[in-house]
Each structure stands twice: as structure tokens, then as C-alpha cells.
XYZ file of C-alpha atoms in Angstrom:
625
model
C 32.205 30.287 10.966
C 30.195 29.341 14.105
C 30.748 25.920 15.542
C 27.841 24.476 17.614
C 27.833 21.912 20.153
C 25.179 19.297 19.543
C 23.485 16.555 21.322
C 21.325 13.731 19.804
C 17.761 14.154 20.162
C 16.774 10.585 19.127
C 18.856 7.366 19.202
C 19.748 6.240 15.916
C 19.415 2.550 15.050
C 23.295 2.158 15.075
C 23.227 -1.292 13.978
C 21.412 -0.776 10.783
C 23.266 2.486 10.375
C 26.859 0.702 10.478
C 25.564 -1.421 7.498
C 23.972 1.585 5.850
C 27.053 3.528 6.015
C 28.968 1.073 3.804
C 26.435 1.649 1.045
C 26.284 5.305 1.506
C 30.255 5.690 0.908
C 30.275 2.790 -1.801
C 27.113 3.638 -3.742
C 25.406 6.734 -2.313
C 27.556 9.203 -4.228
C 27.263 8.344 -7.773
C 25.870 11.356 -9.667
C 26.537 13.833 -6.959
C 28.674 16.840 -7.753
C 31.792 17.446 -5.912
C 31.968 19.943 -2.986
C 34.988 22.027 -3.503
C 36.051 25.529 -1.950
C 37.220 26.279 1.353
C 34.727 24.099 3.221
C 35.879 20.621 3.817
C 33.780 19.208 6.938
C 30.668 19.595 8.330
C 31.178 18.128 11.803
C 34.148 16.757 13.781
C 34.136 14.217 16.622
C 37.483 13.625 18.294
C 39.711 13.469 15.277
C 37.293 12.032 13.230
C 35.965 14.256 10.430
C 32.649 14.155 8.850
C 33.343 15.713 5.360
C 30.901 17.725 3.193
C 31.139 14.739 0.747
C 29.969 12.274 3.331
C 27.100 14.490 4.336
C 25.975 15.083 0.751
C 26.113 11.303 0.034
C 24.127 10.403 3.179
C 21.769 13.040 2.370
C 21.150 11.748 -1.414
C 20.906 8.104 0.044
C 18.206 8.992 2.405
C 16.358 10.824 -0.539
C 16.604 7.587 -2.351
C 15.627 5.278 0.620
C 12.361 7.191 1.049
C 11.469 7.503 -2.582
C 11.735 3.614 -2.615
C 9.548 3.433 0.600
C 6.957 5.944 -0.607
C 7.209 6.406 -4.219
C 7.908 10.194 -3.849
C 11.030 12.084 -4.063
C 11.524 14.639 -1.313
C 13.327 17.878 -1.587
C 15.992 19.194 0.771
C 13.349 21.556 2.041
C 10.761 18.860 2.545
C 13.530 16.875 4.508
C 13.957 20.027 6.628
C 10.609 20.153 7.323
C 10.256 16.689 8.729
C 13.737 16.958 10.360
C 14.999 14.322 8.056
C 18.195 16.126 7.565
C 18.856 16.187 11.303
C 18.279 12.539 11.665
C 21.080 11.998 8.812
C 23.508 14.323 10.777
C 22.769 12.482 14.033
C 23.641 9.086 12.330
C 26.900 10.390 10.967
C 28.001 11.729 14.318
C 27.278 8.503 15.949
C 29.118 6.338 13.455
C 32.057 9.085 13.840
C 31.973 8.566 17.573
C 32.184 4.809 17.356
C 34.943 4.900 14.840
C 36.791 7.211 16.879
C 36.325 4.969 20.260
C 37.679 2.063 18.284
C 40.718 4.038 17.160
C 41.334 5.395 20.784
C 40.990 1.846 21.997
C 43.133 0.504 19.373
C 40.680 -1.852 17.744
C 41.527 -2.397 14.116
C 41.612 -4.661 11.086
C 44.458 -6.078 8.926
C 44.667 -5.136 5.216
C 43.470 -8.557 4.317
C 40.105 -7.818 5.860
C 40.069 -4.172 4.150
C 40.732 -5.583 0.662
C 38.069 -8.624 1.109
C 35.582 -6.111 1.980
C 36.369 -3.803 -1.145
C 36.505 -6.645 -3.474
C 33.357 -8.263 -2.244
C 31.499 -4.684 -2.845
C 29.268 -5.094 -5.747
C 29.751 -1.284 -6.488
C 33.103 -2.095 -7.749
C 32.161 -5.099 -9.989
C 32.678 -5.304 -13.609
C 30.494 -7.022 -16.214
C 31.446 -10.510 -15.239
C 30.726 -9.503 -11.588
C 34.432 -9.924 -10.503
C 36.387 -6.828 -8.762
C 37.132 -4.326 -11.417
C 40.126 -2.024 -10.599
C 39.417 0.822 -12.993
C 35.611 0.589 -11.705
C 36.851 0.973 -8.373
C 39.184 4.031 -9.218
C 36.209 5.409 -11.180
C 33.626 4.963 -8.574
C 35.797 6.629 -5.896
C 36.506 9.591 -8.066
C 32.766 10.061 -8.511
C 32.093 10.326 -4.932
C 35.311 12.698 -4.303
C 37.348 10.151 -2.417
C 41.068 9.130 -2.936
C 41.811 5.309 -2.702
C 43.577 5.938 0.599
C 41.054 7.937 2.083
C 38.333 5.326 1.094
C 40.346 2.391 2.508
C 40.745 4.258 5.928
C 36.964 4.613 5.999
C 36.566 0.943 5.292
C 39.280 0.029 7.990
C 37.355 2.369 10.537
C 33.981 1.191 9.777
C 35.080 -2.547 10.170
C 36.592 -1.533 13.535
C 33.281 0.086 14.685
C 31.657 -3.256 13.776
C 34.218 -5.252 16.125
C 33.219 -2.824 18.907
C 29.535 -3.301 18.254
C 29.998 -7.061 18.366
C 31.943 -6.581 21.647
C 28.966 -4.544 23.198
C 26.200 -6.628 22.038
C 27.916 -9.891 21.611
C 26.935 -11.184 25.072
C 23.284 -10.421 25.158
C 20.816 -12.936 26.324
C 17.023 -12.564 26.273
C 15.447 -13.747 29.557
C 13.276 -16.934 29.025
C 10.534 -15.803 31.477
C 10.315 -12.768 29.068
C 9.943 -14.762 25.779
C 7.610 -17.003 27.599
C 5.211 -14.437 28.976
C 4.990 -13.097 25.198
C 4.572 -16.516 23.751
C 1.941 -17.590 26.183
C -0.163 -14.315 25.359
C 0.322 -14.352 21.675
C -0.325 -17.947 21.232
C -2.897 -18.660 24.073
C -6.372 -20.142 22.960
C -9.930 -20.303 24.255
C -12.555 -23.168 24.103
C -15.971 -21.651 24.422
C -19.567 -22.415 24.510
C -22.098 -19.805 23.421
C -25.626 -19.220 22.366
C -27.726 -16.512 20.607
C -30.614 -14.902 22.733
C -33.022 -13.810 19.892
C -36.123 -11.670 20.110
C -38.224 -14.698 20.962
C -37.061 -14.126 24.515
C -38.996 -10.706 24.224
C -42.326 -12.432 22.640
C -41.058 -11.116 19.148
C -42.867 -7.509 19.736
C -41.126 -4.363 20.066
C -42.575 -1.892 22.701
C -44.044 1.522 21.494
C -42.574 4.395 23.394
C -44.421 7.050 25.480
C -44.241 10.714 24.423
C -42.242 11.328 27.340
C -39.868 8.371 26.715
C -39.373 9.431 23.006
C -38.586 13.147 24.004
C -36.195 11.934 26.819
C -34.435 9.678 24.241
C -34.168 12.252 21.534
C -32.616 14.845 23.919
C -30.058 12.339 25.009
C -29.073 11.425 21.597
C -30.036 14.486 19.622
C -26.456 14.558 17.854
C -27.261 11.422 16.015
C -30.384 13.283 14.284
C -28.401 16.543 13.653
C -29.185 17.718 10.028
C -25.641 18.424 8.722
C -24.769 21.579 6.819
C -26.823 21.812 3.560
C -25.484 23.789 0.567
C -28.416 25.028 -1.764
C -26.867 25.170 -5.341
C -28.081 26.038 -8.792
C -26.157 24.507 -11.785
C -25.963 23.935 -15.521
C -24.076 20.792 -16.929
C -23.570 18.866 -20.204
C -22.033 15.594 -20.503
C -21.828 13.243 -23.539
C -24.363 10.947 -22.254
C -26.915 13.960 -21.926
C -26.623 14.782 -25.590
C -25.759 11.343 -27.025
C -29.256 10.798 -28.633
C -28.691 14.275 -30.651
C -25.566 12.983 -32.246
C -25.797 11.600 -35.725
C -23.424 8.805 -36.548
C -23.204 7.825 -40.421
C -23.398 4.135 -41.252
C -20.027 4.571 -43.332
C -18.311 5.851 -40.009
C -19.612 2.572 -38.464
C -18.135 0.523 -41.118
C -14.846 2.278 -41.127
C -14.345 2.009 -37.614
C -15.291 -1.709 -37.624
C -12.609 -2.187 -40.248
C -10.141 -0.275 -38.310
C -10.781 -2.558 -35.305
C -10.413 -5.558 -37.279
C -8.010 -7.144 -34.945
C -10.329 -6.986 -32.314
C -13.314 -8.692 -34.084
C -11.226 -11.195 -36.250
C -8.808 -13.613 -34.638
C -6.830 -15.976 -36.869
C -6.325 -19.620 -35.917
C -3.979 -19.832 -32.723
C -2.610 -22.520 -30.551
C -1.756 -22.600 -26.811
C 1.805 -23.647 -26.712
C 4.718 -24.459 -24.629
C 8.367 -24.545 -25.667
C 11.371 -26.298 -24.294
C 14.953 -25.287 -25.649
C 17.794 -27.838 -25.642
C 21.535 -27.067 -26.071
C 21.978 -29.331 -29.314
C 19.871 -31.360 -31.624
C 21.279 -34.618 -30.217
C 19.773 -33.697 -26.539
C 16.431 -32.680 -28.171
C 16.198 -36.036 -30.090
C 17.072 -37.941 -26.947
C 14.236 -36.218 -25.346
C 11.941 -37.113 -27.855
C 12.973 -40.755 -27.850
C 12.674 -40.895 -24.139
C 8.964 -39.489 -24.411
C 7.967 -41.970 -27.146
C 9.125 -44.881 -25.361
C 7.188 -43.829 -22.140
C 10.152 -43.107 -20.013
C 9.307 -39.569 -19.196
C 6.982 -36.788 -20.397
C 7.164 -33.279 -21.074
C 6.518 -31.971 -17.584
C 9.113 -34.122 -16.104
C 11.587 -32.815 -18.912
C 10.561 -29.227 -17.719
C 11.110 -29.944 -14.017
C 14.573 -31.848 -14.818
C 16.060 -28.509 -16.133
C 14.869 -26.661 -13.026
C 12.138 -24.639 -14.853
C 8.289 -24.414 -14.162
C 5.417 -24.490 -16.806
C 5.226 -20.749 -16.470
C 8.797 -20.316 -17.531
C 8.034 -22.630 -20.888
C 4.495 -21.026 -21.810
C 4.157 -19.099 -24.758
C 0.594 -18.329 -24.475
C -1.879 -18.241 -27.502
C 0.121 -17.581 -30.685
C -0.881 -17.050 -34.408
C 0.989 -18.166 -37.410
C 2.352 -14.697 -38.130
C 3.661 -14.306 -34.546
C 6.263 -17.397 -35.390
C 9.160 -18.234 -37.724
C 8.028 -20.130 -40.829
C 9.676 -23.337 -39.601
C 8.112 -23.147 -36.285
C 4.532 -22.121 -37.613
C 4.652 -24.996 -40.247
C 5.291 -27.515 -37.250
C 2.709 -26.175 -34.768
C -0.119 -25.429 -37.278
C 0.462 -28.721 -39.050
C -0.870 -30.787 -36.292
C -4.300 -31.828 -36.321
C -5.014 -32.293 -32.615
C -3.020 -31.173 -29.586
C 0.105 -32.852 -28.884
C 4.041 -32.554 -29.388
C 5.750 -31.068 -32.268
C 9.537 -30.944 -32.940
C 12.345 -30.731 -32.655
C 12.478 -27.805 -34.451
C 15.445 -25.294 -35.227
C 14.781 -21.901 -33.802
C 17.427 -18.979 -33.164
C 17.660 -19.967 -29.490
C 18.511 -23.512 -30.490
C 16.325 -26.900 -31.211
C 13.388 -26.830 -29.239
C 10.462 -29.176 -28.268
C 6.981 -27.886 -28.417
C 3.829 -28.924 -26.688
C 0.518 -27.571 -28.240
C -2.283 -27.723 -25.599
C -5.226 -26.383 -27.486
C -5.962 -25.502 -31.139
C -8.137 -22.305 -31.384
C -10.076 -21.980 -34.544
C -10.135 -18.678 -36.344
C -13.111 -16.345 -35.444
C -14.950 -13.373 -36.710
C -17.715 -11.193 -34.992
C -20.110 -9.901 -37.591
C -20.420 -6.128 -37.745
C -24.415 -6.538 -37.038
C -23.346 -7.826 -33.578
C -21.242 -4.990 -32.478
C -22.794 -2.178 -34.627
C -24.875 -0.683 -31.545
C -21.451 -0.736 -29.525
C -19.601 0.800 -32.170
C -22.250 3.658 -32.748
C -22.284 4.291 -29.035
C -18.655 4.670 -28.932
C -18.486 6.905 -32.134
C -21.462 9.029 -30.615
C -19.857 9.473 -27.338
C -16.810 10.658 -29.107
C -18.523 13.196 -31.214
C -20.619 14.465 -28.087
C -17.150 15.166 -26.372
C -15.893 16.993 -29.622
C -19.206 18.865 -29.676
C -19.338 19.984 -26.025
C -15.340 20.823 -26.335
C -16.375 22.915 -29.459
C -18.996 24.723 -27.509
C -16.636 25.803 -24.564
C -15.471 28.999 -25.892
C -18.840 30.137 -26.459
C -19.969 29.181 -23.081
C -16.961 30.818 -21.506
C -17.957 34.187 -23.501
C -21.400 34.151 -22.170
C -20.203 33.725 -18.596
C -17.723 36.530 -19.092
C -20.515 38.784 -20.635
C -22.369 38.421 -17.286
C -24.948 35.751 -18.366
C -26.542 33.864 -15.507
C -26.761 30.176 -15.117
C -30.553 30.367 -16.216
C -29.561 31.963 -19.405
C -26.892 29.468 -20.203
C -29.538 26.839 -20.335
C -31.722 28.919 -22.781
C -29.005 29.522 -25.176
C -26.674 26.245 -24.913
C -27.103 22.635 -24.654
C -26.532 22.914 -21.077
C -29.194 21.705 -18.643
C -30.180 23.436 -15.422
C -30.828 21.904 -12.101
C -30.816 22.612 -8.351
C -29.574 20.372 -5.776
C -29.252 20.270 -1.731
C -25.815 19.031 -1.011
C -25.196 17.338 2.369
C -23.142 14.700 3.322
C -24.287 11.130 2.047
C -25.922 12.753 -0.929
C -25.752 11.069 -4.524
C -27.090 10.854 -7.632
C -26.667 12.837 -10.825
C -24.218 15.558 -11.176
C -23.526 14.966 -7.297
C -21.677 11.569 -8.004
C -18.819 13.733 -9.769
C -16.018 14.390 -7.660
C -15.212 17.590 -9.400
C -18.750 19.017 -8.778
C -18.586 17.904 -5.027
C -15.193 19.761 -4.623
C -16.380 22.890 -6.356
C -19.454 22.932 -4.616
C -17.865 22.517 -1.080
C -15.379 25.303 -2.041
C -17.965 27.899 -3.418
C -18.963 30.785 -1.418
C -21.944 32.857 -1.984
C -21.509 35.702 -4.235
C -19.050 33.784 -6.396
C -19.023 34.289 -10.262
C -19.657 30.948 -11.834
C -16.908 29.480 -13.500
C -16.854 26.727 -16.218
C -15.283 23.592 -15.152
C -14.533 20.014 -16.467
C -16.049 16.802 -15.382
C -14.288 13.602 -15.734
C -16.430 12.242 -18.693
C -15.531 15.328 -20.895
C -18.761 17.189 -19.674
C -18.674 20.637 -18.338
C -20.552 22.488 -15.519
C -20.797 25.649 -13.739
C -22.528 26.351 -10.383
C -23.756 29.033 -7.992
C -24.200 28.736 -4.245
C -27.637 29.928 -3.432
C -27.534 29.385 0.407
C -25.860 27.524 3.087
C -27.907 26.134 5.910
C -25.542 25.284 8.986
C -25.794 22.030 10.822
C -28.910 22.379 13.190
C -30.837 19.945 15.623
C -34.127 19.293 14.318
C -37.563 19.538 16.107
C -38.561 16.083 17.156
C -41.577 16.238 14.812
C -39.303 16.378 11.838
C -37.577 13.527 12.456
C -40.172 11.616 14.663
C -40.290 8.285 12.424
C -36.477 8.133 12.810
C -36.517 8.677 16.541
C -39.130 6.153 17.132
C -37.197 3.471 15.303
C -34.104 4.214 17.000
C -35.866 4.068 20.302
C -37.579 0.666 19.452
C -33.969 -0.727 18.521
C -32.354 0.518 21.555
C -35.115 -0.684 23.845
C -35.182 -4.140 22.106
C -31.325 -4.288 22.378
C -31.164 -3.299 26.187
C -34.121 -5.803 26.845
C -32.214 -8.680 25.108
C -29.022 -7.890 26.889
C -31.016 -8.209 30.235
C -32.367 -11.260 29.480
C -28.776 -12.378 28.504
C -27.452 -11.440 31.715
C -30.338 -13.261 33.586
C -29.800 -16.393 31.694
C -25.827 -15.983 32.030
C -26.246 -15.863 35.868
C -28.433 -18.984 35.846
C -25.693 -20.737 33.688
C -22.961 -19.637 36.086
C -24.808 -20.727 38.967
C -24.775 -24.354 37.438
C -27.692 -24.817 34.924
C -26.749 -26.074 31.488
C -27.594 -24.175 28.309
C -30.327 -26.377 27.324
C -32.019 -26.204 30.716
C -32.335 -22.296 30.366
C -33.781 -22.683 26.996
C -30.833 -21.979 24.799
C -29.370 -23.861 21.801
C -25.663 -23.859 22.353
C -22.608 -24.113 19.772
C -19.039 -24.930 20.799
C -15.752 -23.418 19.565
C -12.474 -24.718 20.404
C -8.733 -23.043 19.866
C -10.175 -19.503 19.113
C -6.975 -17.289 18.844
C -6.615 -14.098 20.261
C -6.734 -12.451 16.734
C -9.154 -14.814 15.309
C -12.443 -13.969 13.822
C -15.552 -15.923 14.479
C -18.392 -15.293 11.728
C -21.606 -13.972 13.590
C -19.988 -13.355 16.934
C -19.161 -9.462 17.720
C -15.415 -8.782 17.880
C -16.095 -7.072 21.456
C -17.271 -10.450 22.592
C -14.118 -12.032 21.674
C -12.026 -9.382 23.288
C -14.257 -10.142 26.441
C -13.325 -13.722 26.127
C -9.544 -13.321 26.633
C -10.016 -11.186 29.522
C -12.071 -13.912 31.331
C -10.970 -16.781 33.131
C -11.992 -20.486 32.638
C -15.559 -20.936 33.800
C -16.633 -17.422 33.627
C -20.149 -16.703 31.690
C -20.111 -13.478 29.674
C -23.560 -11.785 28.538
C -22.939 -9.355 25.371
C -25.448 -6.969 23.879
C -25.353 -7.501 20.177
C -27.811 -5.726 17.552
C -31.415 -4.884 18.148
C -32.392 -8.408 17.481
C -29.841 -10.477 19.167
C -27.606 -10.854 22.203
C -25.198 -13.549 23.263
C -24.319 -15.664 26.380
C -21.166 -17.567 26.151
C -18.911 -19.492 28.647
C -15.091 -19.948 28.639
C -14.882 -23.661 28.821
C -10.883 -23.875 28.714
C -7.877 -21.640 28.422
C -5.160 -23.340 26.345
C -1.530 -22.465 26.766
C 0.881 -23.224 23.847
C 2.790 -26.438 23.812
C 6.585 -25.688 23.761
C 7.115 -29.088 21.926
C 4.802 -27.911 18.973
C 6.666 -26.869 16.040
C 4.590 -23.721 15.380
C 5.241 -22.727 18.912
C 8.920 -23.343 18.557
C 8.812 -20.922 15.388
C 7.041 -18.380 17.494
C 9.366 -18.363 20.349
C 12.499 -18.067 17.921
C 10.959 -15.171 16.376
C 10.203 -13.505 19.462
C 13.536 -14.108 20.964
C 14.847 -12.684 17.744
C 12.897 -9.565 17.904
C 13.657 -8.807 21.604
C 17.310 -9.467 21.066
C 17.136 -6.968 18.068
C 15.605 -4.365 20.473
C 17.831 -5.008 23.131
C 20.860 -4.589 21.033
C 19.739 -1.362 19.262
C 18.765 0.019 22.783
C 21.987 -0.868 24.317
C 24.401 0.113 21.103
C 22.241 3.089 20.682
C 23.054 4.091 24.585
C 26.681 3.281 23.994
C 27.223 5.497 20.989
C 25.528 8.236 22.967
C 27.615 7.836 25.518
C 30.839 7.733 23.503
C 29.787 10.865 21.567
C 29.056 12.853 24.603
C 32.342 11.752 26.327
C 34.326 12.420 23.171
C 32.758 15.641 22.198
C 31.884 17.108 18.853
C 31.264 20.083 16.723
C 28.779 20.810 13.834
C 29.619 23.462 11.225
C 26.120 24.867 10.616
C 27.380 27.085 7.593
C 29.089 24.039 6.033
C 25.742 22.260 6.698
C 23.835 25.057 4.874
C 26.134 25.218 2.104
C 25.846 21.521 1.411
C 22.028 21.761 1.266
C 21.820 24.848 -0.792
C 24.043 23.200 -3.464
C 21.950 19.893 -3.532
C 18.779 22.032 -3.599
C 20.156 24.374 -6.141
C 21.324 21.300 -8.246
C 17.913 19.949 -8.313
C 18.013 17.883 -4.947
C 14.668 16.076 -5.763
């Protein structure tokens, strides 16, 4: 048995792990098999042992935590791949080191504290929620611990918490540090800005010379690259393609209409709310108070600590209710109160908010929809019935062209490249198969999401290429004009900004300004580029900024005021408290993590890799998903 000296690779979140350790021991092991045999421990820190059951429980707890966060259950192998099993071991070693340090310092808690912690643990609560002595014994048996052993663990963990409090109890967050962060987060700006439009350029885009166009194309060749193009031949059939060929008898339409009768026929219904009372006297008193004007239904609901959502019954038909309740609710000629009525839950007062008449949709109004649905179902069955024949033809060496001649499948070709759409290209299954296909592959019959079938053949692959200028001349000319317009607008905006910074007003330089006050650092201003707002918070008060927008717009903006947060403002006070709490938690984690790491290094520890592997093997073999 080889013991290996180990050192932590990461600082664990010791504060969180101290709390999590209790849950692991109290809850983590339920459903975990016992680990017997000659192996009893996976690690030792000083005199503190980490048992195989401790490690198994911790692994299981980590699996459940990850499943709750991600919705996926990781296997032991996946945990190993991501190093999660190592993280679990690091946490156990850190916790053991702190418990051992507390023991060596003589830090401990009394029996009363241990008893209180055990009694307050929800894992040991009975049906009433109170501590269940038999449940306590059973729970410990399930995780392979004796009462004595478990109570020792609780005492050790409580002592480690005392040690934690001593280490981090005196932490103070520097006020200057908090103020600097809050000032940065809550600072706002007041600005004046204006849009510089194409009117500045006389509204006319310039035409490029041949030399300028060629140079622009060379500099921006990547923007005009033709991506890989896959030329494909395919055959396909879908319910929609053969829908018109499907005959649907009138009798089938009528039968489906009757089958779906509840969708087309609605009985009389009411929208109602129900308030239950403890006895008939209380219900009668409530009705009397409503009739006298002392209260109303809404107030009664609120007095009971309920909301209207809690008492809402939705829309109900007579058949949904007991006969006595139905008579009371459907006996009303208009919305109002009904009751008290005796129910299985006690006397109840009902409020009917609306009476909905019975409705019926005639067959003629839905005949076309029913026929279309029946035809689509029949088309799917027809396609499914033809699957074997098509497969046999492909297996016999039939080409896609021959399939189109001998079956209902249609032949087509497509040049597939990024951004292509329409027809069969809109099906994800086709795109995936087309991208995976290689020249010379034998066509395979595959499914489409709507019940259709297809097969394809890759005819050629044209790799990405830079086209000749003449192939994309129109696109290049438009891109050149857009770039030229945007560049000239930016130059005009910069010239105007320089005049404003020199003392001219926005109006004097021919701009129509707008003002915005209190722009937040993470704010969004409709119509202004996000990059311009970023510049605003890098500028000082009085700075004037020019920013290129799109080919039709540029902007000039002046920072009128830099507003620091008011410490007396309630929102600022909340932010200060939140920042202080976060900084304190980070400092506590770092300090306590460093302390735990130093303690572990001083005490020394060993990890039995053979025992670790045995636990992981048993968990995996037992379906440790």
C-alpha cells in the first residue's frame, strides 16, 4: 500500500466547505453502500482519519450538487476527467487539518452544543419535524457511522468553526477600498450630444476610382471570401410534398370531429374563486359582514393571509364540481357571491366573476383543418410504409436519380455554404448530413423532423477562395462607398468637436444637440453606439468626443458633468453594504484558505491512492452516475 505525500493544488472555499461538511455527513450517505474489507481510510492528517465512507459520501454529495446545478449526472470517470474527485479530496484534507489543529490547541465544545446541533439537523427529523431518535440511529446506520463516531465528528467540526471564527473574526474592510469601488460602480455622467448626418457631405456618396477600388479590395479581401461550397444531389419526400395526393374520406373527417368533440364543444362554465372557512358559523359571519358593507371578498382573502391566486378555481364546468357546489354556482343569473356551501374541505364562500355560455364550433368551420391534419398523418404513414422499399433500392445499387423515377421522392441539387437557406436546407438533419458527407460515400436513407425521408450524394467540394474583383465588384463598390462615407463623416465630426472644445456651442457649428443626465456606467442609450458610452466614462468633465457611427451617421458628444454617488442616498448605502460584504467574504475565504493550507503543510498528511481507487471503483461499479 503506497502512501503518497500530497499538497493542495487549489485553495478550497473553506468557509463553504465547513458548512457543506455537516450536510455531507448527515445527508450525503443515504443510499450509499457500505465500504467494508481491509480498507478503512483514504487519508490521514495528523491523528485525524478520512475514512473511505467519508470520501464516498463526499463524492456522492458532489455528484448531487453538480446535477442540481447543471441538470446532468456526472459519472466517476467524468469527475476524474475534470479533476473534481481531486477537489473533493482537497476539501476533506483541509477540513481534517482544521479539526486536527483545533484538537491540538484544545479548542472544543460541550455536550450541550453537540446535542443541539444533532437535534436541529433536519436529516434526523420525524414526521412532526421534531428530532426522531429512531430516525437518528437509522440514518447513521445508512452512512456507516456509529453514534459515538458521528458525535465525535460533530464536536470536531464545531471546534473547527470556532477556529474559523478566531481566524477571520477581526477582519475589517478598508474604507478607501470600498469607496473606490462604489465610486467607480455608481458614478454617472451628464452629456450633450448631436448626430452628424450625411447632410454634412451634401448627401452624395463618392464613386471610387479603379485604383482605389482595387486597393480597398486587396486590403479587405477576407470580407469578400467565398466560403467552402458543397455541391450536393439529393432526393427527398415529406408529408407536405405528397399532401395533395392523399385522399381523406368525409367519414374520417366526421369521425375525427366527433373524437375531438371537447375541443369544439364547451359546456357552460364559470370563472370562480373559493374561500374555505373553519366552520359554518365563521362562513355565515363573513357573508353577513359582506352584506352589511363592513367588508368584501377581497378583504376576507387578505385577512386570511392569502392572495387571489390562492383562491382562484379558474374556469370550471358543472361536471367539474360536486352537485351541491354546481347548483350554487350555476344557479346564479349574473356574477356574484354564492354560498356558504358545504364542501369536502369545509363550508366555502364562492365568488363567480364571469358566466361563460356554452359554445360549439360547427364542422364546416374546422373541416379544412381536420382534413389537413388527417392528410398529414396519412402522408407520414405512407412515407413510413415506403421506407423498406427505398432502403432495398439503395442497397441494390440504385442511384438517387433512379430513386426519383421509381418512388415518390423528388430529385434536387443544392450548393451548400454558410448562410444558405430554403427548401431541404432548412432541415437540421440535412445540414448535418451534408457537412459530414464525403465524396464517394454511399447514399443513406435518413429521417427529417416532420416524418420525411432523404438521401444525399456529395458531388464536389469547392474550398474557400478569394474571388476575382469582377466577381464581386458590386459588393466591393458598395462597401467602399459605405467606408468612405463613414470615414468622411468621422472627419467632419472631429472637426466640429475641435470647434466645440475651443468654445463654440453645438448650435454655432450647425448641430442640434440633446442632453442626457445621469447615464450609468452599464447604461444603454437608444441610438448611441455602446463604444461611445465607453469613451464617455474614460473622459473627463469638459472633454468633447467624436465617434464614427454607421455609414450614415457620426456623433459629437461633450461630457458636461461627472457625478459621484451620494453616500447619504439609500441606494448608495445599499451598494456600499453589498460591496463591503463581498470584499469581506473574499478576504475571509483567502485568509482562511491560506491558514488551512499552512496548517495542513505543518501537520503533514498522507493519501492512500489504493483506497481512493477502490472507493471510486465501487461507486462506479454500483452505477455511480
